[in-house]
JSON list of C-alpha atoms in Angstrom, two decimals:
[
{"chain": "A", "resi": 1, "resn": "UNK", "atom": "CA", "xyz": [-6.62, 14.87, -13.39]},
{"chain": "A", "resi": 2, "resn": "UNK", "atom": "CA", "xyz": [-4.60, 13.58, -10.49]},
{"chain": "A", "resi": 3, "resn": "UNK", "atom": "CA", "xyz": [-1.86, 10.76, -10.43]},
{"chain": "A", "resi": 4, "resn": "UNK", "atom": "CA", "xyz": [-2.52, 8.43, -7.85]},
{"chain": "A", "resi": 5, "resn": "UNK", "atom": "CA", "xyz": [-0.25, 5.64, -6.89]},
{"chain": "A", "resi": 6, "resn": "UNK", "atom": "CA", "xyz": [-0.57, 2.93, -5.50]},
{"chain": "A", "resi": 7, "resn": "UNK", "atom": "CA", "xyz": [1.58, 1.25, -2.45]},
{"chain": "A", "resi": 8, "resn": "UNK", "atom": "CA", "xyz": [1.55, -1.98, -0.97]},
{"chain": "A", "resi": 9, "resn": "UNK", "atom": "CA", "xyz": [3.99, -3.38, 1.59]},
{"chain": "A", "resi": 10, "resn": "UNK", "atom": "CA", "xyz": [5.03, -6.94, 2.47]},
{"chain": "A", "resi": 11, "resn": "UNK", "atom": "CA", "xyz": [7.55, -9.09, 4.30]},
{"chain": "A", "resi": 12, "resn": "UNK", "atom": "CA", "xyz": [9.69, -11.49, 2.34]},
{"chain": "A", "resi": 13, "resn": "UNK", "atom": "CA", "xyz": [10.19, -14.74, 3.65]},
{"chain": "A", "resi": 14, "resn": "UNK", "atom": "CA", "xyz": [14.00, -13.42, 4.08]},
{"chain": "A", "resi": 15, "resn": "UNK", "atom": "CA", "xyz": [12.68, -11.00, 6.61]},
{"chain": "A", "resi": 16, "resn": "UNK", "atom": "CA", "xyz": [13.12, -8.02, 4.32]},
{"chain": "A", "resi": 17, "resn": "UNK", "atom": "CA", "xyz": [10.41, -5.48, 4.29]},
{"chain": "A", "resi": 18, "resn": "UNK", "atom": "CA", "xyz": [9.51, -4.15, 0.90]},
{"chain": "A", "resi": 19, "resn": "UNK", "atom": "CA", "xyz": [7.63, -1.31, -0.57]},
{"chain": "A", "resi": 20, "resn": "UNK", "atom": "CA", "xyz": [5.60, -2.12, -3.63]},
{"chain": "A", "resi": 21, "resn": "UNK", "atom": "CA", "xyz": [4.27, 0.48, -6.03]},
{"chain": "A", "resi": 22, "resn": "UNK", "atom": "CA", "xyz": [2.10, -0.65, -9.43]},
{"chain": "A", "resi": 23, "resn": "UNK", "atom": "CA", "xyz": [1.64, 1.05, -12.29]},
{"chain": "A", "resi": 24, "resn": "UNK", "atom": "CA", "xyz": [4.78, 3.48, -12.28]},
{"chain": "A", "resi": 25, "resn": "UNK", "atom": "CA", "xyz": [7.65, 2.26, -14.12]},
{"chain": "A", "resi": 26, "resn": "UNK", "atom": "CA", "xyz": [8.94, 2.98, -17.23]},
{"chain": "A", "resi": 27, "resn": "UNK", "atom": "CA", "xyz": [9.68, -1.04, -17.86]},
{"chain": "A", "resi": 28, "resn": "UNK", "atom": "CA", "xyz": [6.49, -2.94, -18.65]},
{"chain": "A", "resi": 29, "resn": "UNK", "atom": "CA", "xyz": [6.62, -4.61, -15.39]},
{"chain": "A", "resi": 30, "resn": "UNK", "atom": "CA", "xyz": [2.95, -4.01, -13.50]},
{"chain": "A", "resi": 31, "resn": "UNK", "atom": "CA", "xyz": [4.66, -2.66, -10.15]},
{"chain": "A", "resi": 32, "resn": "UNK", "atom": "CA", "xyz": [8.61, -1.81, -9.04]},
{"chain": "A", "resi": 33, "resn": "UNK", "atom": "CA", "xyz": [9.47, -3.36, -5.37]},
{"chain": "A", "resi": 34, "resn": "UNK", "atom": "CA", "xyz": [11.98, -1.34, -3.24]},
{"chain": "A", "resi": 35, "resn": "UNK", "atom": "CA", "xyz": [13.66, -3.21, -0.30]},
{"chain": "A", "resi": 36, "resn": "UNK", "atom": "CA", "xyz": [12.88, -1.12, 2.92]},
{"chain": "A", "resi": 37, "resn": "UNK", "atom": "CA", "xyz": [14.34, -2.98, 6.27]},
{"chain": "A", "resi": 38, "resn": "UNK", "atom": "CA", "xyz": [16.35, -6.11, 6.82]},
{"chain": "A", "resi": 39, "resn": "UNK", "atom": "CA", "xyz": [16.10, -8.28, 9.80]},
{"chain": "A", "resi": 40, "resn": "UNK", "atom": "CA", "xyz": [12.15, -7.90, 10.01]},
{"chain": "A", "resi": 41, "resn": "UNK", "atom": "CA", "xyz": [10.61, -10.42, 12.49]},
{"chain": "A", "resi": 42, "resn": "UNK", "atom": "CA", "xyz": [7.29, -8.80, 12.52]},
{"chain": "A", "resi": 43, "resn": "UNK", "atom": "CA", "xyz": [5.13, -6.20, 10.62]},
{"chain": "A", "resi": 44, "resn": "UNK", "atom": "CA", "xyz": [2.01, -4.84, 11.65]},
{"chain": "A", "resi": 45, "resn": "UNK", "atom": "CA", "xyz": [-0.63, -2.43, 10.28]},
{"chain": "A", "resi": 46, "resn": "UNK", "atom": "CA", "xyz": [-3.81, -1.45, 12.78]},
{"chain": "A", "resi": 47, "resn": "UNK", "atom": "CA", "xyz": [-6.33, 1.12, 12.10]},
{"chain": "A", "resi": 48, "resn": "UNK", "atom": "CA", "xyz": [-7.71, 2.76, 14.92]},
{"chain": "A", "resi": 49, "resn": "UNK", "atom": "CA", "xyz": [-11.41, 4.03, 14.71]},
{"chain": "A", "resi": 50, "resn": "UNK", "atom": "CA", "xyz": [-13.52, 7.15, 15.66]},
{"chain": "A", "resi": 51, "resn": "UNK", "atom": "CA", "xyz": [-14.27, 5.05, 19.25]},
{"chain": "A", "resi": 52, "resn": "UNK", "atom": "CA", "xyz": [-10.72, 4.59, 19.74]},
{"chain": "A", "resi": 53, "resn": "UNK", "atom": "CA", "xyz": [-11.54, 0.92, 19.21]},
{"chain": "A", "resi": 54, "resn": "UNK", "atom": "CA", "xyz": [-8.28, -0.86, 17.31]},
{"chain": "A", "resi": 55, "resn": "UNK", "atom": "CA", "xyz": [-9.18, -3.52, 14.16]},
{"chain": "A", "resi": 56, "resn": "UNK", "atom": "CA", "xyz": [-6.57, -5.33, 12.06]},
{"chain": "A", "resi": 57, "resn": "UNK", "atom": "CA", "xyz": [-9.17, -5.41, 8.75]},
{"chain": "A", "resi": 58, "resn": "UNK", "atom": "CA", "xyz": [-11.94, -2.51, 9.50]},
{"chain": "A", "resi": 59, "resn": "UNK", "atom": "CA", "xyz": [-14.59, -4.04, 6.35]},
{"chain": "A", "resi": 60, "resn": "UNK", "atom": "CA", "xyz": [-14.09, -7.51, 7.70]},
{"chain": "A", "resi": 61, "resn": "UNK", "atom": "CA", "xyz": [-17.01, -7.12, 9.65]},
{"chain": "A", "resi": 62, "resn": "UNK", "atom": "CA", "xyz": [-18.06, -9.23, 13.31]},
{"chain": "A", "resi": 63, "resn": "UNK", "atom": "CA", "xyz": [-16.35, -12.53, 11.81]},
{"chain": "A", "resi": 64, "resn": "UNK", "atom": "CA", "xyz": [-13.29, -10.66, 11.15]},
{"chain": "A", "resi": 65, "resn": "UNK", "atom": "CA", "xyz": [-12.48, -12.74, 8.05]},
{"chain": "A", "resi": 66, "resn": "UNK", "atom": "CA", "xyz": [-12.63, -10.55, 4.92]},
{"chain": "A", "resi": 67, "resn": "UNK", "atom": "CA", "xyz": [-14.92, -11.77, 1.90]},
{"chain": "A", "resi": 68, "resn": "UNK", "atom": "CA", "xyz": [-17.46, -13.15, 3.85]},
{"chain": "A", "resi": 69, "resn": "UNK", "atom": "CA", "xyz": [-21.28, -11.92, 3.18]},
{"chain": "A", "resi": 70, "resn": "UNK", "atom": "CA", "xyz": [-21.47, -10.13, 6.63]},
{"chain": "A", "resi": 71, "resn": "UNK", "atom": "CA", "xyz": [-18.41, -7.55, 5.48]},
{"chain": "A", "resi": 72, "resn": "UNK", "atom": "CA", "xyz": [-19.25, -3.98, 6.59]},
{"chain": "A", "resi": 73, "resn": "UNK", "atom": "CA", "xyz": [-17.38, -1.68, 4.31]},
{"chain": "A", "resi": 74, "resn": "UNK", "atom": "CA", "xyz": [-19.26, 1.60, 5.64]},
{"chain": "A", "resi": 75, "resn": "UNK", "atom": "CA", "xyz": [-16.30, 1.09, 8.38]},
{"chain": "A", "resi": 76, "resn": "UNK", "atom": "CA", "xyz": [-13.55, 2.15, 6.30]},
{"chain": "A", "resi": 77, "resn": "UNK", "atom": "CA", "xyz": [-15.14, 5.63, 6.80]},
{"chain": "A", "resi": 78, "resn": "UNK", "atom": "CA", "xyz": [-14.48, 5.66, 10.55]},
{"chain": "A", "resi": 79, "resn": "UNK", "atom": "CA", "xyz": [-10.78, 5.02, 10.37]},
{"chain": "A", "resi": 80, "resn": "UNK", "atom": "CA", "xyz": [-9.08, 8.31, 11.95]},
{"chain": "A", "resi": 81, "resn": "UNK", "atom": "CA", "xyz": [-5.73, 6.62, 12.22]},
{"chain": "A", "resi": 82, "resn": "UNK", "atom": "CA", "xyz": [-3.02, 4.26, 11.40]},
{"chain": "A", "resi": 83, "resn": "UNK", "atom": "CA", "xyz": [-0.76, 2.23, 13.51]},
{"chain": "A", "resi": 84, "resn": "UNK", "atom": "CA", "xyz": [2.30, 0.80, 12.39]},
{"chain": "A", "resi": 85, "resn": "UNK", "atom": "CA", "xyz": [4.54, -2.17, 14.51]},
{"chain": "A", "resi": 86, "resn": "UNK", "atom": "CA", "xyz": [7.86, -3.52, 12.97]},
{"chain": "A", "resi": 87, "resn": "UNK", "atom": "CA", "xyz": [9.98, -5.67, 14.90]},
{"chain": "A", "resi": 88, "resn": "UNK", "atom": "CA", "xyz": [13.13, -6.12, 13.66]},
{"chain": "A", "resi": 89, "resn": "UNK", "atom": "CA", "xyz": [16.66, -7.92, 14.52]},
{"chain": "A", "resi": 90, "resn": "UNK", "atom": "CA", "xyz": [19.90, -6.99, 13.70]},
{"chain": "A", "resi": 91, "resn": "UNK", "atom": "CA", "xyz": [21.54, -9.07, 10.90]},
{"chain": "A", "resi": 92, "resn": "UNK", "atom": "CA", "xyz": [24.76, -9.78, 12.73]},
{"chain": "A", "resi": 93, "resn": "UNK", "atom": "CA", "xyz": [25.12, -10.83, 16.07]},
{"chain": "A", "resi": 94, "resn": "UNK", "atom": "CA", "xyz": [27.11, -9.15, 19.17]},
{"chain": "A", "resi": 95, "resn": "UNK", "atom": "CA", "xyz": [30.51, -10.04, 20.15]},
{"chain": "A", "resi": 96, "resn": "UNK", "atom": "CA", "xyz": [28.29, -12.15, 22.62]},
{"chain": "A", "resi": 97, "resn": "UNK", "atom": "CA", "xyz": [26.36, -14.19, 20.31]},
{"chain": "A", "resi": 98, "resn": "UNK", "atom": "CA", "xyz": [23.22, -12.70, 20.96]},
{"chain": "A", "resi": 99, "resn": "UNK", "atom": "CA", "xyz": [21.21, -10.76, 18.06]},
{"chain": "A", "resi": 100, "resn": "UNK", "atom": "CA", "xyz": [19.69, -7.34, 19.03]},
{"chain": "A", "resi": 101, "resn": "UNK", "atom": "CA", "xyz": [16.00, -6.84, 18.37]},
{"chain": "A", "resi": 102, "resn": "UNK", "atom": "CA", "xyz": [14.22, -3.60, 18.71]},
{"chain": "A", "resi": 103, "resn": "UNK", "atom": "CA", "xyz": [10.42, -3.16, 17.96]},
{"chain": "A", "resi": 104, "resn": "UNK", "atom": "CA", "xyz": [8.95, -0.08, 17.25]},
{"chain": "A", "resi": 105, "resn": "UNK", "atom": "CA", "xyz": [5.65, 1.41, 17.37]},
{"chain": "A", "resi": 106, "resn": "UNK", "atom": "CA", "xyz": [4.23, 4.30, 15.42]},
{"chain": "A", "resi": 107, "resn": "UNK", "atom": "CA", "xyz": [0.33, 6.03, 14.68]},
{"chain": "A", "resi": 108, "resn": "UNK", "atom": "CA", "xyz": [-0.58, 8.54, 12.17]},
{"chain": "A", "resi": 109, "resn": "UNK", "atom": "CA", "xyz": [-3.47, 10.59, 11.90]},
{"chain": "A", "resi": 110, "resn": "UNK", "atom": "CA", "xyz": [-5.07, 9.85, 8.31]},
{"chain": "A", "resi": 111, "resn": "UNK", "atom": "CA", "xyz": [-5.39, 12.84, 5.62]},
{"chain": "A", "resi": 112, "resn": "UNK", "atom": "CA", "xyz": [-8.91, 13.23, 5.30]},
{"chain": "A", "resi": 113, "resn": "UNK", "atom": "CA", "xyz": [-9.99, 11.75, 8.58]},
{"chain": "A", "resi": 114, "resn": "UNK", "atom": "CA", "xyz": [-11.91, 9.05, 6.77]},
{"chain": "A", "resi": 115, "resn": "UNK", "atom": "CA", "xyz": [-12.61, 6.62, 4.11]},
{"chain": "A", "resi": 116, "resn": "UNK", "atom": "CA", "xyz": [-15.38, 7.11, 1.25]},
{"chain": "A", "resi": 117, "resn": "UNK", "atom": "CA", "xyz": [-15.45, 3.49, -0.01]},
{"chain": "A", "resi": 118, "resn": "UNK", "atom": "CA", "xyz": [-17.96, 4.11, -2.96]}
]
């Protein structure tokens, strides 16, 4: 028997970028939320295939909306990496005025090089 959590991540309307994790508190709330980064402006996930192609939502299929019948989640299994973009601005301006923003970009190779969906 393994433990496995499970992680979810979201931007507030504030522009706060949380971490969410279900099913691991001692409280009987269903998931604990963790403030990560202040200031976001923009957070992006993309999962870059076996091809090197990049796709926001790899099971979406050729409509790219997810749910729909033409869904191909035999994708999943080509994923080989993930790439992360946050954007982010500082929460007090500069003795100018002006508000610094920096974006960053980063890509991780995945664990086990793929995705069993069944």
């Amino acid at each position: 028997m393994q433990r496995v959590r499970m992680v979810t991540y979201h931007v507030t309307p504030d522009g706060t970028l949380m971490r969410r994790e279900y099913g691991n508190s001692a409280s009987t709330d269903p998931f604990v939320d963790d403030p990560l980064v202040f200031g976001v402006e923009d957070f992006q996930i993309e999962y870059v295939m076996d091809d090197g192609t990049i796709s926001a939502d790899p099971s979406a299929g050729p409509d790219q909306v997810a749910g729909t019948p033409d869904d191909t989640e035999a994708n999943l299994a080509a994923i080989r990496q993930i790439r992360f973009t946050i954007k982010v601005r500082t929460t007090e301006s500069s003795a100018t005025g002006l508000f610094n923003r920096v974006t960053m970009t980063s890509t991780f190779g995945t664990r086990n090089l793929g995705y069993d969906p069944s």
